[in-house]
Amino acid sequence: MGIDVLEAEQFAPLINQKVGLITNHTGMNRQWQPTIDLMFQAEAVQLIALFSPEHGIRGTVDTWVASSIDSLTGLPIHSLYSSKNYQPVDEIFNG
């Protein structure tokens, strides 16, 4: 999986980059560790935002999910379905 490759490379392609991660509850490495946690804890990675699909970052909601803050990392979670017409709003991509 891609996250396993990044880990093996010590996240080299992401050094000195601001990273926004599009993921959900299925984003894990071979040891079932969440991609969010791996990237957040990696010193080489500047993870600054999370982008959530329709059912939320943890995949637990079966309805429209608003943008919020991740309780484990403190990172902003931007809903890719943040408007009533289920499209991302331009402001979530600033920065």
mmCIF file of N, CA and C in Angstrom:
data_model
loop_
_atom_site.group_PDB
_atom_site.id
_atom_site.type_symbol
_atom_site.label_atom_id
_atom_site.label_comp_id
_atom_site.label_asym_id
_atom_site.label_seq_id
_atom_site.Cartn_x
_atom_site.Cartn_y
_atom_site.Cartn_z
ATOM 1 N N MET A 1 0.834 -1.179 0.000
ATOM 2 C CA MET A 1 0.000 0.000 0.000
ATOM 3 C C MET A 1 0.883 1.248 0.000
ATOM 4 N N GLY A 2 0.319 2.331 -0.455
ATOM 5 C CA GLY A 2 1.085 3.567 -0.562
ATOM 6 C C GLY A 2 1.670 4.049 0.746
ATOM 7 N N ILE A 3 0.920 3.940 1.828
ATOM 8 C CA ILE A 3 1.434 4.406 3.107
ATOM 9 C C ILE A 3 2.609 3.551 3.565
ATOM 10 N N ASP A 4 2.615 2.266 3.255
ATOM 11 C CA ASP A 4 3.742 1.403 3.597
ATOM 12 C C ASP A 4 4.999 1.816 2.841
ATOM 13 N N VAL A 5 4.832 2.199 1.581
ATOM 14 C CA VAL A 5 5.966 2.679 0.783
ATOM 15 C C VAL A 5 6.498 3.983 1.373
ATOM 16 N N LEU A 6 5.601 4.907 1.695
ATOM 17 C CA LEU A 6 6.042 6.171 2.296
ATOM 18 C C LEU A 6 6.777 5.942 3.610
ATOM 19 N N GLU A 7 6.270 5.057 4.437
ATOM 20 C CA GLU A 7 6.943 4.732 5.700
ATOM 21 C C GLU A 7 8.337 4.169 5.449
ATOM 22 N N ALA A 8 8.452 3.238 4.507
ATOM 23 C CA ALA A 8 9.737 2.620 4.191
ATOM 24 C C ALA A 8 10.744 3.667 3.701
ATOM 25 N N GLU A 9 10.243 4.681 3.010
ATOM 26 C CA GLU A 9 11.099 5.764 2.508
ATOM 27 C C GLU A 9 11.247 6.892 3.525
ATOM 28 N N GLN A 10 10.774 6.675 4.747
ATOM 29 C CA GLN A 10 10.786 7.676 5.815
ATOM 30 C C GLN A 10 10.129 8.978 5.358
ATOM 31 N N PHE A 11 9.078 8.833 4.563
ATOM 32 C CA PHE A 11 8.263 9.940 4.072
ATOM 33 C C PHE A 11 9.070 10.953 3.250
ATOM 34 N N ALA A 12 10.167 10.500 2.638
ATOM 35 C CA ALA A 12 11.066 11.381 1.884
ATOM 36 C C ALA A 12 10.357 12.262 0.851
ATOM 37 N N PRO A 13 9.387 11.755 0.080
ATOM 38 C CA PRO A 13 8.741 12.630 -0.912
ATOM 39 C C PRO A 13 7.952 13.788 -0.287
ATOM 40 N N LEU A 14 7.676 13.721 1.011
ATOM 41 C CA LEU A 14 6.852 14.745 1.659
ATOM 42 C C LEU A 14 7.654 15.732 2.507
ATOM 43 N N ILE A 15 8.954 15.549 2.572
ATOM 44 C CA ILE A 15 9.784 16.450 3.377
ATOM 45 C C ILE A 15 9.665 17.867 2.834
ATOM 46 N N ASN A 16 9.479 18.822 3.752
ATOM 47 C CA ASN A 16 9.343 20.253 3.428
ATOM 48 C C ASN A 16 8.094 20.567 2.608
ATOM 49 N N GLN A 17 7.097 19.707 2.678
ATOM 50 C CA GLN A 17 5.844 19.932 1.972
ATOM 51 C C GLN A 17 4.714 20.089 2.979
ATOM 52 N N LYS A 18 3.771 20.957 2.700
ATOM 53 C CA LYS A 18 2.528 20.996 3.460
ATOM 54 C C LYS A 18 1.631 19.917 2.882
ATOM 55 N N VAL A 19 1.068 19.078 3.745
ATOM 56 C CA VAL A 19 0.312 17.929 3.280
ATOM 57 C C VAL A 19 -1.130 18.006 3.759
ATOM 58 N N GLY A 20 -2.043 17.818 2.835
ATOM 59 C CA GLY A 20 -3.450 17.629 3.132
ATOM 60 C C GLY A 20 -3.807 16.211 2.746
ATOM 61 N N LEU A 21 -4.380 15.460 3.661
ATOM 62 C CA LEU A 21 -4.636 14.041 3.449
ATOM 63 C C LEU A 21 -6.118 13.784 3.215
ATOM 64 N N ILE A 22 -6.428 13.203 2.065
ATOM 65 C CA ILE A 22 -7.787 12.726 1.796
ATOM 66 C C ILE A 22 -7.825 11.271 2.251
ATOM 67 N N THR A 23 -8.679 10.983 3.229
ATOM 68 C CA THR A 23 -8.724 9.626 3.764
ATOM 69 C C THR A 23 -10.059 9.358 4.441
ATOM 70 N N ASN A 24 -10.213 8.130 4.882
ATOM 71 C CA ASN A 24 -11.349 7.741 5.717
ATOM 72 C C ASN A 24 -10.892 6.606 6.617
ATOM 73 N N HIS A 25 -11.817 5.902 7.214
ATOM 74 C CA HIS A 25 -11.478 4.847 8.166
ATOM 75 C C HIS A 25 -10.737 3.666 7.546
ATOM 76 N N THR A 26 -10.742 3.546 6.232
ATOM 77 C CA THR A 26 -10.033 2.434 5.590
ATOM 78 C C THR A 26 -8.561 2.756 5.322
ATOM 79 N N GLY A 27 -8.144 3.994 5.533
ATOM 80 C CA GLY A 27 -6.755 4.384 5.309
ATOM 81 C C GLY A 27 -5.857 3.864 6.418
ATOM 82 N N MET A 28 -5.198 2.723 6.160
ATOM 83 C CA MET A 28 -4.336 2.075 7.161
ATOM 84 C C MET A 28 -3.140 1.426 6.485
ATOM 85 N N ASN A 29 -2.115 1.151 7.296
ATOM 86 C CA ASN A 29 -0.967 0.423 6.779
ATOM 87 C C ASN A 29 -1.163 -1.072 7.002
ATOM 88 N N ARG A 30 -0.134 -1.856 6.724
ATOM 89 C CA ARG A 30 -0.243 -3.315 6.856
ATOM 90 C C ARG A 30 -0.479 -3.776 8.292
ATOM 91 N N GLN A 31 -0.094 -2.956 9.250
ATOM 92 C CA GLN A 31 -0.287 -3.296 10.663
ATOM 93 C C GLN A 31 -1.584 -2.707 11.220
ATOM 94 N N TRP A 32 -2.458 -2.244 10.343
ATOM 95 C CA TRP A 32 -3.759 -1.682 10.710
ATOM 96 C C TRP A 32 -3.643 -0.379 11.493
ATOM 97 N N GLN A 33 -2.555 0.351 11.312
ATOM 98 C CA GLN A 33 -2.404 1.663 11.944
ATOM 99 C C GLN A 33 -2.978 2.711 10.998
ATOM 100 N N PRO A 34 -3.798 3.636 11.506
ATOM 101 C CA PRO A 34 -4.406 4.651 10.643
ATOM 102 C C PRO A 34 -3.369 5.563 9.974
ATOM 103 N N THR A 35 -3.580 5.812 8.705
ATOM 104 C CA THR A 35 -2.699 6.700 7.946
ATOM 105 C C THR A 35 -2.605 8.074 8.605
ATOM 106 N N ILE A 36 -3.713 8.564 9.124
ATOM 107 C CA ILE A 36 -3.710 9.871 9.799
ATOM 108 C C ILE A 36 -2.666 9.878 10.906
ATOM 109 N N ASP A 37 -2.697 8.875 11.767
ATOM 110 C CA ASP A 37 -1.775 8.825 12.903
ATOM 111 C C ASP A 37 -0.328 8.689 12.448
ATOM 112 N N LEU A 38 -0.078 7.852 11.464
ATOM 113 C CA LEU A 38 1.287 7.649 10.968
ATOM 114 C C LEU A 38 1.877 8.934 10.416
ATOM 115 N N MET A 39 1.094 9.633 9.610
ATOM 116 C CA MET A 39 1.599 10.867 9.014
ATOM 117 C C MET A 39 1.713 11.983 10.046
ATOM 118 N N PHE A 40 0.787 12.040 10.975
ATOM 119 C CA PHE A 40 0.815 13.069 12.009
ATOM 120 C C PHE A 40 2.028 12.895 12.922
ATOM 121 N N GLN A 41 2.390 11.662 13.218
ATOM 122 C CA GLN A 41 3.503 11.379 14.120
ATOM 123 C C GLN A 41 4.870 11.411 13.434
ATOM 124 N N ALA A 42 4.902 11.373 12.109
ATOM 125 C CA ALA A 42 6.166 11.389 11.373
ATOM 126 C C ALA A 42 6.772 12.790 11.416
ATOM 127 N N GLU A 43 7.985 12.884 11.934
ATOM 128 C CA GLU A 43 8.640 14.188 12.056
ATOM 129 C C GLU A 43 8.861 14.862 10.710
ATOM 130 N N ALA A 44 9.053 14.080 9.665
ATOM 131 C CA ALA A 44 9.341 14.636 8.342
ATOM 132 C C ALA A 44 8.112 15.206 7.650
ATOM 133 N N VAL A 45 6.921 14.914 8.177
ATOM 134 C CA VAL A 45 5.682 15.300 7.513
ATOM 135 C C VAL A 45 5.040 16.486 8.212
ATOM 136 N N GLN A 46 4.657 17.481 7.433
ATOM 137 C CA GLN A 46 3.919 18.629 7.952
ATOM 138 C C GLN A 46 2.460 18.465 7.523
ATOM 139 N N LEU A 47 1.761 17.582 8.234
ATOM 140 C CA LEU A 47 0.351 17.336 7.949
ATOM 141 C C LEU A 47 -0.456 18.498 8.503
ATOM 142 N N ILE A 48 -1.142 19.226 7.626
ATOM 143 C CA ILE A 48 -1.830 20.440 8.073
ATOM 144 C C ILE A 48 -3.346 20.369 7.972
ATOM 145 N N ALA A 49 -3.871 19.386 7.222
ATOM 146 C CA ALA A 49 -5.323 19.309 7.064
ATOM 147 C C ALA A 49 -5.736 17.914 6.645
ATOM 148 N N LEU A 50 -6.955 17.571 7.031
ATOM 149 C CA LEU A 50 -7.570 16.313 6.621
ATOM 150 C C LEU A 50 -8.789 16.631 5.768
ATOM 151 N N PHE A 51 -9.018 15.815 4.759
ATOM 152 C CA PHE A 51 -10.165 15.980 3.886
ATOM 153 C C PHE A 51 -11.011 14.721 3.981
ATOM 154 N N SER A 52 -12.262 14.918 4.315
ATOM 155 C CA SER A 52 -13.143 13.811 4.643
ATOM 156 C C SER A 52 -14.152 13.524 3.545
ATOM 157 N N PRO A 53 -14.369 12.239 3.273
ATOM 158 C CA PRO A 53 -15.415 11.868 2.329
ATOM 159 C C PRO A 53 -16.801 11.984 2.963
ATOM 160 N N GLU A 54 -17.785 11.563 2.220
ATOM 161 C CA GLU A 54 -19.188 11.751 2.598
ATOM 162 C C GLU A 54 -19.549 11.226 3.983
ATOM 163 N N HIS A 55 -19.005 10.104 4.396
ATOM 164 C CA HIS A 55 -19.419 9.484 5.661
ATOM 165 C C HIS A 55 -18.488 9.824 6.826
ATOM 166 N N GLY A 56 -17.715 10.859 6.693
ATOM 167 C CA GLY A 56 -16.860 11.307 7.780
ATOM 168 C C GLY A 56 -15.499 10.640 7.790
ATOM 169 N N ILE A 57 -14.577 11.244 8.490
ATOM 170 C CA ILE A 57 -13.186 10.794 8.530
ATOM 171 C C ILE A 57 -13.058 9.406 9.161
ATOM 172 N N ARG A 58 -13.968 9.065 10.043
ATOM 173 C CA ARG A 58 -13.938 7.748 10.694
ATOM 174 C C ARG A 58 -14.962 6.787 10.093
ATOM 175 N N GLY A 59 -15.706 7.249 9.078
ATOM 176 C CA GLY A 59 -16.655 6.392 8.376
ATOM 177 C C GLY A 59 -17.829 5.927 9.202
ATOM 178 N N THR A 60 -18.206 6.703 10.202
ATOM 179 C CA THR A 60 -19.241 6.257 11.136
ATOM 180 C C THR A 60 -20.591 6.934 10.944
ATOM 181 N N VAL A 61 -20.685 7.834 10.004
ATOM 182 C CA VAL A 61 -21.917 8.605 9.839
ATOM 183 C C VAL A 61 -22.536 8.294 8.479
ATOM 184 N N ASP A 62 -23.831 8.077 8.457
ATOM 185 C CA ASP A 62 -24.515 7.770 7.211
ATOM 186 C C ASP A 62 -25.364 8.956 6.764
ATOM 187 N N THR A 63 -24.750 10.128 6.789
ATOM 188 C CA THR A 63 -25.428 11.354 6.388
ATOM 189 C C THR A 63 -24.380 12.398 6.048
ATOM 190 N N TRP A 64 -24.818 13.570 5.650
ATOM 191 C CA TRP A 64 -23.932 14.694 5.368
ATOM 192 C C TRP A 64 -23.145 15.038 6.618
ATOM 193 N N VAL A 65 -21.824 15.259 6.460
ATOM 194 C CA VAL A 65 -20.949 15.556 7.592
ATOM 195 C C VAL A 65 -20.301 16.916 7.373
ATOM 196 N N ALA A 66 -20.426 17.776 8.349
ATOM 197 C CA ALA A 66 -19.829 19.107 8.264
ATOM 198 C C ALA A 66 -18.336 19.048 8.562
ATOM 199 N N SER A 67 -17.618 20.094 8.208
ATOM 200 C CA SER A 67 -16.213 20.225 8.569
ATOM 201 C C SER A 67 -16.105 20.351 10.083
ATOM 202 N N SER A 68 -14.965 19.908 10.623
ATOM 203 C CA SER A 68 -14.784 19.917 12.071
ATOM 204 C C SER A 68 -13.304 19.854 12.409
ATOM 205 N N ILE A 69 -13.003 19.483 13.638
ATOM 206 C CA ILE A 69 -11.630 19.304 14.109
ATOM 207 C C ILE A 69 -11.467 17.847 14.539
ATOM 208 N N ASP A 70 -10.347 17.225 14.157
ATOM 209 C CA ASP A 70 -10.079 15.856 14.575
ATOM 210 C C ASP A 70 -9.688 15.854 16.047
ATOM 211 N N SER A 71 -10.414 15.103 16.849
ATOM 212 C CA SER A 71 -10.186 15.104 18.301
ATOM 213 C C SER A 71 -8.852 14.473 18.688
ATOM 214 N N LEU A 72 -8.278 13.635 17.847
ATOM 215 C CA LEU A 72 -7.015 12.979 18.187
ATOM 216 C C LEU A 72 -5.780 13.791 17.806
ATOM 217 N N THR A 73 -5.866 14.575 16.723
ATOM 218 C CA THR A 73 -4.697 15.326 16.245
ATOM 219 C C THR A 73 -4.850 16.833 16.383
ATOM 220 N N GLY A 74 -6.084 17.295 16.494
ATOM 221 C CA GLY A 74 -6.342 18.732 16.515
ATOM 222 C C GLY A 74 -6.327 19.362 15.140
ATOM 223 N N LEU A 75 -6.197 18.547 14.097
ATOM 224 C CA LEU A 75 -6.158 19.061 12.729
ATOM 225 C C LEU A 75 -7.563 19.379 12.228
ATOM 226 N N PRO A 76 -7.654 20.378 11.341
ATOM 227 C CA PRO A 76 -8.963 20.638 10.740
ATOM 228 C C PRO A 76 -9.350 19.506 9.800
ATOM 229 N N ILE A 77 -10.615 19.125 9.864
ATOM 230 C CA ILE A 77 -11.176 18.152 8.930
ATOM 231 C C ILE A 77 -12.115 18.920 8.016
ATOM 232 N N HIS A 78 -11.776 18.957 6.742
ATOM 233 C CA HIS A 78 -12.607 19.645 5.760
ATOM 234 C C HIS A 78 -13.472 18.615 5.051
ATOM 235 N N SER A 79 -14.759 18.803 5.119
ATOM 236 C CA SER A 79 -15.673 17.897 4.443
ATOM 237 C C SER A 79 -15.642 18.158 2.944
ATOM 238 N N LEU A 80 -15.444 17.107 2.178
ATOM 239 C CA LEU A 80 -15.506 17.241 0.724
ATOM 240 C C LEU A 80 -16.951 17.329 0.242
ATOM 241 N N TYR A 81 -17.867 17.199 1.177
ATOM 242 C CA TYR A 81 -19.298 17.353 0.909
ATOM 243 C C TYR A 81 -19.834 18.443 1.830
ATOM 244 N N SER A 82 -19.117 19.571 1.885
ATOM 245 C CA SER A 82 -19.408 20.579 2.895
ATOM 246 C C SER A 82 -20.528 21.550 2.533
ATOM 247 N N SER A 83 -21.116 21.399 1.406
ATOM 248 C CA SER A 83 -22.234 22.275 1.066
ATOM 249 C C SER A 83 -23.470 21.421 0.778
ATOM 250 N N LYS A 84 -24.580 22.063 0.713
ATOM 251 C CA LYS A 84 -25.838 21.344 0.503
ATOM 252 C C LYS A 84 -25.896 20.637 -0.851
ATOM 253 N N ASN A 85 -25.053 21.055 -1.808
ATOM 254 C CA ASN A 85 -25.054 20.377 -3.103
ATOM 255 C C ASN A 85 -23.932 19.336 -3.213
ATOM 256 N N TYR A 86 -23.382 18.938 -2.066
ATOM 257 C CA TYR A 86 -22.390 17.869 -1.979
ATOM 258 C C TYR A 86 -21.144 18.125 -2.822
ATOM 259 N N GLN A 87 -20.657 19.347 -2.776
ATOM 260 C CA GLN A 87 -19.421 19.708 -3.447
ATOM 261 C C GLN A 87 -18.553 20.479 -2.471
ATOM 262 N N PRO A 88 -17.225 20.315 -2.577
ATOM 263 C CA PRO A 88 -16.353 21.086 -1.695
ATOM 264 C C PRO A 88 -16.440 22.577 -2.009
ATOM 265 N N VAL A 89 -16.285 23.379 -0.994
ATOM 266 C CA VAL A 89 -16.248 24.828 -1.208
ATOM 267 C C VAL A 89 -14.789 25.245 -1.336
ATOM 268 N N ASP A 90 -14.532 26.250 -2.152
ATOM 269 C CA ASP A 90 -13.161 26.658 -2.474
ATOM 270 C C ASP A 90 -12.318 26.988 -1.243
ATOM 271 N N GLU A 91 -12.926 27.515 -0.191
ATOM 272 C CA GLU A 91 -12.172 27.965 0.975
ATOM 273 C C GLU A 91 -11.391 26.849 1.665
ATOM 274 N N ILE A 92 -11.817 25.601 1.536
ATOM 275 C CA ILE A 92 -11.127 24.528 2.241
ATOM 276 C C ILE A 92 -9.746 24.239 1.642
ATOM 277 N N PHE A 93 -9.480 24.758 0.443
ATOM 278 C CA PHE A 93 -8.187 24.499 -0.195
ATOM 279 C C PHE A 93 -7.204 25.655 -0.013
ATOM 280 N N ASN A 94 -7.574 26.691 0.716
ATOM 281 C CA ASN A 94 -6.660 27.799 0.973
ATOM 282 C C ASN A 94 -5.554 27.350 1.924
ATOM 283 N N GLY A 95 -4.320 27.682 1.595
ATOM 284 C CA GLY A 95 -3.197 27.353 2.473
ATOM 285 C C GLY A 95 -2.628 26.003 2.217
#
